PDB file of C-alpha atoms in Angstrom:
ATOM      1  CA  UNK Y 232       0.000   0.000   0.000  1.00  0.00           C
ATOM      2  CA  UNK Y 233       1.555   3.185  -1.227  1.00  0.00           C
ATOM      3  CA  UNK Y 234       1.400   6.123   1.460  1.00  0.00           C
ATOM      4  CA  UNK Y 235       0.737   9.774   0.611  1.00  0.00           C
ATOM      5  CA  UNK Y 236       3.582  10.481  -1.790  1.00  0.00           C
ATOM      6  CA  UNK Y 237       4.715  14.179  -2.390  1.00  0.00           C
ATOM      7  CA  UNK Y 238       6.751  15.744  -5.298  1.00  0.00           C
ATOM      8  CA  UNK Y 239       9.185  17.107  -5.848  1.00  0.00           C
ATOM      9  CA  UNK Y 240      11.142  15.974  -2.052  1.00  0.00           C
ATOM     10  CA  UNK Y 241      13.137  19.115  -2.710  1.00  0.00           C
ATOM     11  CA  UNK Y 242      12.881  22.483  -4.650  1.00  0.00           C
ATOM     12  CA  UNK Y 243      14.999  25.357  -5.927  1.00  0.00           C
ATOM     13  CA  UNK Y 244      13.232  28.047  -6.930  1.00  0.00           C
ATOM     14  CA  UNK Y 245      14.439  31.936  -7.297  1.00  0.00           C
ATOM     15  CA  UNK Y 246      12.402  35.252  -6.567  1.00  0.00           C
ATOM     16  CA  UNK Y 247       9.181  35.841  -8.298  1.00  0.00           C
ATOM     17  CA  UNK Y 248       9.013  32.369  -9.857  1.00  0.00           C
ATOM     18  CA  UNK Y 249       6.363  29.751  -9.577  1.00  0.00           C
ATOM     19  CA  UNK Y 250       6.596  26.993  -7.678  1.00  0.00           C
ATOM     20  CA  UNK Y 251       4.478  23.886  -8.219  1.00  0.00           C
ATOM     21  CA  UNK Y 252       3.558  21.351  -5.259  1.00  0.00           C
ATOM     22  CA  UNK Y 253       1.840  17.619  -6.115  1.00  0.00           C
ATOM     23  CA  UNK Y 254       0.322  15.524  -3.127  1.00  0.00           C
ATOM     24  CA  UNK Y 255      -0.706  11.868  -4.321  1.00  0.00           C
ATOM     25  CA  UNK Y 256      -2.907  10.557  -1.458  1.00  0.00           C
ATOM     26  CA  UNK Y 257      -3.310   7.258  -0.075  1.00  0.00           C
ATOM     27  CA  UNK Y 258      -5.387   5.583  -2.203  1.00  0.00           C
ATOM     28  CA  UNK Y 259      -9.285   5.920  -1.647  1.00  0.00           C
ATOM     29  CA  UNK Y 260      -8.606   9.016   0.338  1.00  0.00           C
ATOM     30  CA  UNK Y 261     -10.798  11.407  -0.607  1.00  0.00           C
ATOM     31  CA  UNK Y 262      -9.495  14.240   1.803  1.00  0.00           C
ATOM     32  CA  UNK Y 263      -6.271  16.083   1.412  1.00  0.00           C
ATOM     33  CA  UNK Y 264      -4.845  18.745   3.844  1.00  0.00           C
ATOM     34  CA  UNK Y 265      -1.648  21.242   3.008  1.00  0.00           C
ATOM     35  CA  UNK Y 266       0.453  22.452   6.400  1.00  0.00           C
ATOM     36  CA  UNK Y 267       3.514  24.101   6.130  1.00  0.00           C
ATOM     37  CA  UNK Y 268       6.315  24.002   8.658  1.00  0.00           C
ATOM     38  CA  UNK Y 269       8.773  27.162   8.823  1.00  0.00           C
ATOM     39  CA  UNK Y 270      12.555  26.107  10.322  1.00  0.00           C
ATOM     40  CA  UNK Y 271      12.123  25.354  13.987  1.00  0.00           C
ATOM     41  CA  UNK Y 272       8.587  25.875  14.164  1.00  0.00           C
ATOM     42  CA  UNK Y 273       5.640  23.148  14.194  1.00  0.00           C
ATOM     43  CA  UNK Y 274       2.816  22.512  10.745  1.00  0.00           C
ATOM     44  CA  UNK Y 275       0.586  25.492  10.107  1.00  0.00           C
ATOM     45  CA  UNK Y 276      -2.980  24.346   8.345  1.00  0.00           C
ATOM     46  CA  UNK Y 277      -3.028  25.848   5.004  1.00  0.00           C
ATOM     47  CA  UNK Y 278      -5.831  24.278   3.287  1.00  0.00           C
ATOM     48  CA  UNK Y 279      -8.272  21.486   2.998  1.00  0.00           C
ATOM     49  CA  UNK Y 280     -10.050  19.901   0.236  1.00  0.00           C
ATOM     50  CA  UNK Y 281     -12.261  17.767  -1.436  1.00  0.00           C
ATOM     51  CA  UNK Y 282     -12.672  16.025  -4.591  1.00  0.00           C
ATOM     52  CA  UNK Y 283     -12.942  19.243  -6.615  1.00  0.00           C
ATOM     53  CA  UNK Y 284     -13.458  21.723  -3.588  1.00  0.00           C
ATOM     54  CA  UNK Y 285     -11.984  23.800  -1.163  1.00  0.00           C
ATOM     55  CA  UNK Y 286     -13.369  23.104   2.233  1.00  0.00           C
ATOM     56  CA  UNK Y 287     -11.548  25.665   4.545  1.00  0.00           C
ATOM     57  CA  UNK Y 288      -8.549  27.865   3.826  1.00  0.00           C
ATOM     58  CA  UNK Y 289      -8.480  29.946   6.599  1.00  0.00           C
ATOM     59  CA  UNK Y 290      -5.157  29.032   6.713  1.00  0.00           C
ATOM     60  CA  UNK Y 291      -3.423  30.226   2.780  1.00  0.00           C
ATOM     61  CA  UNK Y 292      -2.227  33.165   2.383  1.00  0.00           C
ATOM     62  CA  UNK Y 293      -4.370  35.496   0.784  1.00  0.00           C
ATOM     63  CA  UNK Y 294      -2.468  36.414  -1.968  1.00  0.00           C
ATOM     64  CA  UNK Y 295      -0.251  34.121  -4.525  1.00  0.00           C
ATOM     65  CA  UNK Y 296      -0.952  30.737  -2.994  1.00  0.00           C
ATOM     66  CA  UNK Y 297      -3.781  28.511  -4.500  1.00  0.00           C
ATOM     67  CA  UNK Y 298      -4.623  24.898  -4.125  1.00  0.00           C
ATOM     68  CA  UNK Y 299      -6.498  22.161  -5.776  1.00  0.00           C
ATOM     69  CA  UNK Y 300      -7.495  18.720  -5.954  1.00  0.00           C
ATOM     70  CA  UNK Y 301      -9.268  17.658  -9.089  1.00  0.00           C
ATOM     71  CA  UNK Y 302     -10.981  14.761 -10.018  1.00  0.00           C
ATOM     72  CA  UNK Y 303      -8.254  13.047 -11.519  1.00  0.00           C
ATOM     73  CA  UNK Y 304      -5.119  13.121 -10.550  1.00  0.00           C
ATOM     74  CA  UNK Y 305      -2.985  14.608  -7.098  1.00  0.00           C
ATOM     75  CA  UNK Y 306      -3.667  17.475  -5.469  1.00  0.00           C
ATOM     76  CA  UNK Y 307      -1.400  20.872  -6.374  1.00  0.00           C
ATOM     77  CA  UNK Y 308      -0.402  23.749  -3.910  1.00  0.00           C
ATOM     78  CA  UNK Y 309       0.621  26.585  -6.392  1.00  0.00           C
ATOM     79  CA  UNK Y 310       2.865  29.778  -5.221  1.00  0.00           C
ATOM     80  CA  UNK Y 311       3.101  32.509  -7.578  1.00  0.00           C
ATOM     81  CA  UNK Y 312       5.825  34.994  -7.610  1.00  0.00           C
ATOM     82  CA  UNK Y 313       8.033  32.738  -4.722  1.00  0.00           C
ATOM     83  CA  UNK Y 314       9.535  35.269  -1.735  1.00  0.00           C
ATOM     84  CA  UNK Y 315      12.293  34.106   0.617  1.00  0.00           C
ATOM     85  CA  UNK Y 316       9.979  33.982   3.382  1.00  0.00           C
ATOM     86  CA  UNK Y 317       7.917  30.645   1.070  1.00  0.00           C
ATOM     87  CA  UNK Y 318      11.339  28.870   1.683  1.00  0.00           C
ATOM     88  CA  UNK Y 319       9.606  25.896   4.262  1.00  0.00           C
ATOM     89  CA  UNK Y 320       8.755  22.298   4.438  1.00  0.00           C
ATOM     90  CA  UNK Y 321       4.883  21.603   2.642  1.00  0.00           C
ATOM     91  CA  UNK Y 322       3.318  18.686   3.651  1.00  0.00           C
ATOM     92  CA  UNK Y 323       0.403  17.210   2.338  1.00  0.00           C
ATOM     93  CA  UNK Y 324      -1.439  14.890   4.209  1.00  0.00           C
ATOM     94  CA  UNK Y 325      -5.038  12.689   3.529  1.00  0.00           C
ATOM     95  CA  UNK Y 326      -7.821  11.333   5.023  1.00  0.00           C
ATOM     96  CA  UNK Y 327     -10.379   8.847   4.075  1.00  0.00           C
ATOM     97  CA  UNK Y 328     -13.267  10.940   5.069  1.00  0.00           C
ATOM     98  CA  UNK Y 329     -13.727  14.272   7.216  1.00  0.00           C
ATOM     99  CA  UNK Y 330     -16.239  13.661  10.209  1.00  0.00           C
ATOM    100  CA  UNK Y 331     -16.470   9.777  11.192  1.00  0.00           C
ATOM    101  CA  UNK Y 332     -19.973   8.555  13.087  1.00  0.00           C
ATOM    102  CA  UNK Y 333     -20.304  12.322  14.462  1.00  0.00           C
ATOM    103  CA  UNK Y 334     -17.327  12.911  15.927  1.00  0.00           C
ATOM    104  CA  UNK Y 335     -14.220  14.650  14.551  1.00  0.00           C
ATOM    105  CA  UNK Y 336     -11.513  12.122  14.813  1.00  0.00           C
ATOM    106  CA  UNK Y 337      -9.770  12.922  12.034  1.00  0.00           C
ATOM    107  CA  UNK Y 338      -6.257  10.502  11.228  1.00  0.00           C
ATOM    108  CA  UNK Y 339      -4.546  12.433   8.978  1.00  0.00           C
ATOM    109  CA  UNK Y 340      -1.779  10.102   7.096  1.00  0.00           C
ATOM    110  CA  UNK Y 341       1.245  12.824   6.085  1.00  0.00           C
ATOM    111  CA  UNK Y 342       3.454  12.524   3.309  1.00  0.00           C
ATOM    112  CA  UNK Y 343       7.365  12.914   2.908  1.00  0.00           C
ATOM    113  CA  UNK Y 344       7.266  16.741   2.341  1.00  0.00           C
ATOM    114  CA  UNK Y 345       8.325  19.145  -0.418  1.00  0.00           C
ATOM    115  CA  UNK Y 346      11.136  21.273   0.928  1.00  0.00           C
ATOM    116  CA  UNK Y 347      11.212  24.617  -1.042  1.00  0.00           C
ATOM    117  CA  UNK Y 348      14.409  26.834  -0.845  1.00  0.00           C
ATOM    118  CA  UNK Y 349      13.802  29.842  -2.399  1.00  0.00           C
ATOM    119  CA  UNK Y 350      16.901  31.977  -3.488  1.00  0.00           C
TER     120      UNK Y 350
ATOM    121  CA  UNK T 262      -8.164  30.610  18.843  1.00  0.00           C
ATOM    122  CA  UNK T 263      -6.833  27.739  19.314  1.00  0.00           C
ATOM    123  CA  UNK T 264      -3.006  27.651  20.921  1.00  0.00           C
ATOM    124  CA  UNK T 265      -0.953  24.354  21.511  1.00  0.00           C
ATOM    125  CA  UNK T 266       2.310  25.179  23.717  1.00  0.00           C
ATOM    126  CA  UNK T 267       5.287  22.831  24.349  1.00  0.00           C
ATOM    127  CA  UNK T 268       8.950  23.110  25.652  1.00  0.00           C
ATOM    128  CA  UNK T 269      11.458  22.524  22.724  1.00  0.00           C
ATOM    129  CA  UNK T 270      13.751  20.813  24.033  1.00  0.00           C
ATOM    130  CA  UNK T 271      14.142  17.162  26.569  1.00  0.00           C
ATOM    131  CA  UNK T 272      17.283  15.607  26.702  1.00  0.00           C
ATOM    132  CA  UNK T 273      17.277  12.186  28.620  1.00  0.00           C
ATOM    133  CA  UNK T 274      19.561   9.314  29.077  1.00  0.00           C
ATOM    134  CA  UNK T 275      19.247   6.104  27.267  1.00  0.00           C
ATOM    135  CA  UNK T 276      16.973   3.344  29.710  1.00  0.00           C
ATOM    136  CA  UNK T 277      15.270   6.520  31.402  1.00  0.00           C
ATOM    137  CA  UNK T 278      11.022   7.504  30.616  1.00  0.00           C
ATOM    138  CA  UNK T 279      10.954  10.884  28.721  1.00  0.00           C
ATOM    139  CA  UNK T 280       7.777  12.593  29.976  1.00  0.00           C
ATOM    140  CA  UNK T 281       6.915  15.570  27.237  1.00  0.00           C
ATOM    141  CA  UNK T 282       4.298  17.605  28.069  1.00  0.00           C
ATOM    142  CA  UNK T 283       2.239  19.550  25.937  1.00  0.00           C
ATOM    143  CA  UNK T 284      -0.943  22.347  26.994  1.00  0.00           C
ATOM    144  CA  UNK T 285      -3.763  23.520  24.913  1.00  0.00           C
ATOM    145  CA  UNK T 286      -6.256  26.198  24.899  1.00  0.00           C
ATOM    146  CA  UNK T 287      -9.348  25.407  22.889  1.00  0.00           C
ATOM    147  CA  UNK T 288     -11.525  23.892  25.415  1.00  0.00           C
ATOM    148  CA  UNK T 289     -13.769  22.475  22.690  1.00  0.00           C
ATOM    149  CA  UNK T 290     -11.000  20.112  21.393  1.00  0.00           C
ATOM    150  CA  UNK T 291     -12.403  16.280  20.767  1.00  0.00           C
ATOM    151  CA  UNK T 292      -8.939  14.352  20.127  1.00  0.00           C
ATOM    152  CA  UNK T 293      -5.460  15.186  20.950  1.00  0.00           C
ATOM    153  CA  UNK T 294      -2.679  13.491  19.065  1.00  0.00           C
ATOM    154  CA  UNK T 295       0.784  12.851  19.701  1.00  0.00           C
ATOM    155  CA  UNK T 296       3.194  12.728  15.934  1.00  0.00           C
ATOM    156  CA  UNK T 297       7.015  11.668  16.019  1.00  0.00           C
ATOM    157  CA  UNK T 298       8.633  13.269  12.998  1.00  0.00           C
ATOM    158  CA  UNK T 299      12.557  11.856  11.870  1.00  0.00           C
ATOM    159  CA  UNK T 300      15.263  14.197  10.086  1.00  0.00           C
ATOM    160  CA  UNK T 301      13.699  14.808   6.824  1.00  0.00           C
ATOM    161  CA  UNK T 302      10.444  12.691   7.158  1.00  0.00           C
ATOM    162  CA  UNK T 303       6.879  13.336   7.592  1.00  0.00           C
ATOM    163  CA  UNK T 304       4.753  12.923  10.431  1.00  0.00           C
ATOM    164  CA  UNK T 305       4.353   9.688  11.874  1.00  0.00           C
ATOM    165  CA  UNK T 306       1.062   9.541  14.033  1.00  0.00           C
ATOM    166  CA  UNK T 307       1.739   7.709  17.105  1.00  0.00           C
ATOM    167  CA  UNK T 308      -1.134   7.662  19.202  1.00  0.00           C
ATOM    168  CA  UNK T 309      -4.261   9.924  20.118  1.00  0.00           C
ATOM    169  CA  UNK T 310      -6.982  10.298  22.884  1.00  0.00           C
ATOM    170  CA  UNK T 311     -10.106  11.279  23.255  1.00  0.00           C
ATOM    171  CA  UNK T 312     -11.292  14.052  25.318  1.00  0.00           C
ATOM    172  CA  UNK T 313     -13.599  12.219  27.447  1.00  0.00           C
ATOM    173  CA  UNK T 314     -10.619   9.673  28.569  1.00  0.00           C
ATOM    174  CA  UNK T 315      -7.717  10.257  31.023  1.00  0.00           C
ATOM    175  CA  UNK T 316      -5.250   8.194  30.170  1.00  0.00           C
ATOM    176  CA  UNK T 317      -4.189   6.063  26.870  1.00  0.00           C
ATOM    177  CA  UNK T 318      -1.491   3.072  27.477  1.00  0.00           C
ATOM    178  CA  UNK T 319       0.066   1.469  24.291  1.00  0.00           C
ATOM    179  CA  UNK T 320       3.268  -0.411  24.936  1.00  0.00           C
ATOM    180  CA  UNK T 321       5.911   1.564  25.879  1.00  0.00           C
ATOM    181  CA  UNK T 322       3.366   4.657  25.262  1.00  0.00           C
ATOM    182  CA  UNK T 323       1.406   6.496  27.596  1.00  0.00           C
ATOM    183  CA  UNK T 324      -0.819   9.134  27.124  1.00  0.00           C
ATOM    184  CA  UNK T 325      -1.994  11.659  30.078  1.00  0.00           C
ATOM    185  CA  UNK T 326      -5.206  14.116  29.543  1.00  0.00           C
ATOM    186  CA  UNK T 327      -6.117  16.168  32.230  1.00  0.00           C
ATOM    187  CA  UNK T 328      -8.650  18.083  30.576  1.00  0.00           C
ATOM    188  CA  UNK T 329      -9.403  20.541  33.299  1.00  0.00           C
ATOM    189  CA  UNK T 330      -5.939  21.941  32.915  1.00  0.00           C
ATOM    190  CA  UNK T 331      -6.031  21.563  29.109  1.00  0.00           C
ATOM    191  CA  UNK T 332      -2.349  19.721  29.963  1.00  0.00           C
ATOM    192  CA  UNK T 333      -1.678  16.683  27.740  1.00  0.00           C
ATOM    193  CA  UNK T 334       1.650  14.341  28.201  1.00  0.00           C
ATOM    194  CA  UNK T 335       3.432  11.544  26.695  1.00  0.00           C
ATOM    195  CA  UNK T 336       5.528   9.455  28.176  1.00  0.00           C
ATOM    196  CA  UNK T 337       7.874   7.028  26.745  1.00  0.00           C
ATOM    197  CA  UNK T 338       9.152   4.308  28.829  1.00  0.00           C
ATOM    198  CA  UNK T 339      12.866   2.564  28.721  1.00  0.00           C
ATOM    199  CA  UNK T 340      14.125   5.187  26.132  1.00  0.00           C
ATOM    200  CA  UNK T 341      15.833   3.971  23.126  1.00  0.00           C
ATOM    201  CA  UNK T 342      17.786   5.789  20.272  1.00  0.00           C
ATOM    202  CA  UNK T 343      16.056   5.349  17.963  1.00  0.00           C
ATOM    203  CA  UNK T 344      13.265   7.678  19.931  1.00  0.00           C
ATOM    204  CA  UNK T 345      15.571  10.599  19.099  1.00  0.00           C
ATOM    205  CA  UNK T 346      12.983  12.809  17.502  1.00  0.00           C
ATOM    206  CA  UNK T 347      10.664  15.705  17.100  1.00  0.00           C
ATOM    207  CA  UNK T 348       7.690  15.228  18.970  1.00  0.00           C
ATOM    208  CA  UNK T 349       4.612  17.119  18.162  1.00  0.00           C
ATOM    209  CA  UNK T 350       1.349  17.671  20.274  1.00  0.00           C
ATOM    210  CA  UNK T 351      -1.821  18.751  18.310  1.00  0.00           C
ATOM    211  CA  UNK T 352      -5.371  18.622  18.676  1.00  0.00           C
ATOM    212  CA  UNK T 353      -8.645  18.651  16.561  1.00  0.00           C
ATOM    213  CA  UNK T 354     -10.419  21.760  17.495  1.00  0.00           C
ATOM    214  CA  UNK T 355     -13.931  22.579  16.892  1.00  0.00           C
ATOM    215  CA  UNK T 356     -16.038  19.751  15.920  1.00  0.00           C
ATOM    216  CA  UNK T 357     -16.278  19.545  11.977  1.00  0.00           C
ATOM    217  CA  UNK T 358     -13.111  21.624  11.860  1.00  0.00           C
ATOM    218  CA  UNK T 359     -10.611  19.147  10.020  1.00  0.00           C
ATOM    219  CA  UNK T 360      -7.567  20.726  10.508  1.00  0.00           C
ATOM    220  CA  UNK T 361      -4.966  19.845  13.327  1.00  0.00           C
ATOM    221  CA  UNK T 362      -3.495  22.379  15.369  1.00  0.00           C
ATOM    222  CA  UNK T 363       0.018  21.638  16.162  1.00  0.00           C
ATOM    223  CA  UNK T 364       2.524  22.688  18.761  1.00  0.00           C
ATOM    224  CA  UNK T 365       5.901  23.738  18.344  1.00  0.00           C
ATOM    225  CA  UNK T 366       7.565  20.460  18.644  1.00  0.00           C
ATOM    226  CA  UNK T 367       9.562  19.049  21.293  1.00  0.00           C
ATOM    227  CA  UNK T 368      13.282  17.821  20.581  1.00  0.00           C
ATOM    228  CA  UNK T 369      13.924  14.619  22.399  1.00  0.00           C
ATOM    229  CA  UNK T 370      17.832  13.691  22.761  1.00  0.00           C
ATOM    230  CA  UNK T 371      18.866  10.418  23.933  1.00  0.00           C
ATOM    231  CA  UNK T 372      22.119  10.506  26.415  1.00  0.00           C
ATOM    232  CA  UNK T 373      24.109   6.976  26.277  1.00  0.00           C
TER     233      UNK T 373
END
């Protein structure tokens, strides 16, 4: 059984270019979840999704970062015009469903992580 | 909002129980998790609790909750190694709210 696989595991990207996440989640995992983790600091919730929708993103950044996870295929976390302060660890992680029988336990399965340097 | 707080750093020696603690705000939380991340890896989930238990025992794990306090800890008996680490406290907050809020991290350093 494959785990949540991530790609690229590392990239290089310099000021005001684009950088391009993909999150594969477990398969039959409907549920995918971006967090980013700055150097010596814990995950951050960026965003989580559906099939084809955005369910909360109280935690992106409200300009140049967009996510999605279409019907076919993994899910992308897109940054437009990359700034140093991007330069973090993005992991994806995914979930077979959101709320189970009512309550909210929630295990997330996380992925390897992109790291992003930005120079 | 929701706040998770832990120390950053434990250092204990090898054979000893590492006891990292961990406190919360959001009252409303459901489950609190405990993840063990590597060098380089993801997050490895290692065990949660629910909110209406006090205490979670798997193998050398052991999870405290004393939900008055908001104060969750992990303890790990007989410390090996290969428990060197970053562990990482988080919780579920309000119900239908998927997303985990996570603590800093604490570093856990294993003295021979």
């Amino acid at each position: 059984n494959a785990g949540v696989m991530q790609n690229p595991r590392h990239l290089v990207r310099r000021r005001g270019q684009e950088a391009r996440l993909r999150c594969s989640p477990v398969k039959g995992h409907s549920h995918v979840y971006w967090y980013r983790q700055l150097p010596e600091e814990g995950l951050k919730f960026m965003v989580y999704l559906q099939k084809e929708n955005i369910i909360d993103e109280s935690g992106m950044p409200k300009e140049r970062f967009s996510a999605e996870f279409p019907k076919e295929g993994p899910s992308i976390l897109r940054i437009q015009q990359v700034v140093r302060g991007d330069s973090a660890a993005y992991f994806c992680a995914s979930s077979p469903s959101g709320l189970a029988g009512g309550s909210s336990y929630n295990e997330q399965f996380f992925g390897p992580g992109t790291r992003l340097t930005v120079l | 909002g929701e706040d998770v707080e832990q120390s950053l750093f434990l250092s204990v020696r090898e054979g000893d129980s590492s006891v990292i603690n961990c406190t919360y705000t959001d009252s409303s939380s459901t489950y609190l998790y405990w993840y063990k991340q590597e060098p380089g890896a993801g997050l490895q989930l290692l065990t949660y609790i629910f909110s209406n238990m006090d205490m979670k025992q798997d193998q050398r794990l052991t999870v405290l909750l004393n939900k008055k306090d908001k104060h969750l800890s992990l303890r790990i008996a007989d410390t090996q190694t290969g428990d060197s680490a970053i562990y990482f406290c988080a919780e579920s907050g309000l119900k239908g709210a998927q997303k985990l809020v996570f603590g800093q991290g604490t570093r856990l350093t294993i003295n021979p």
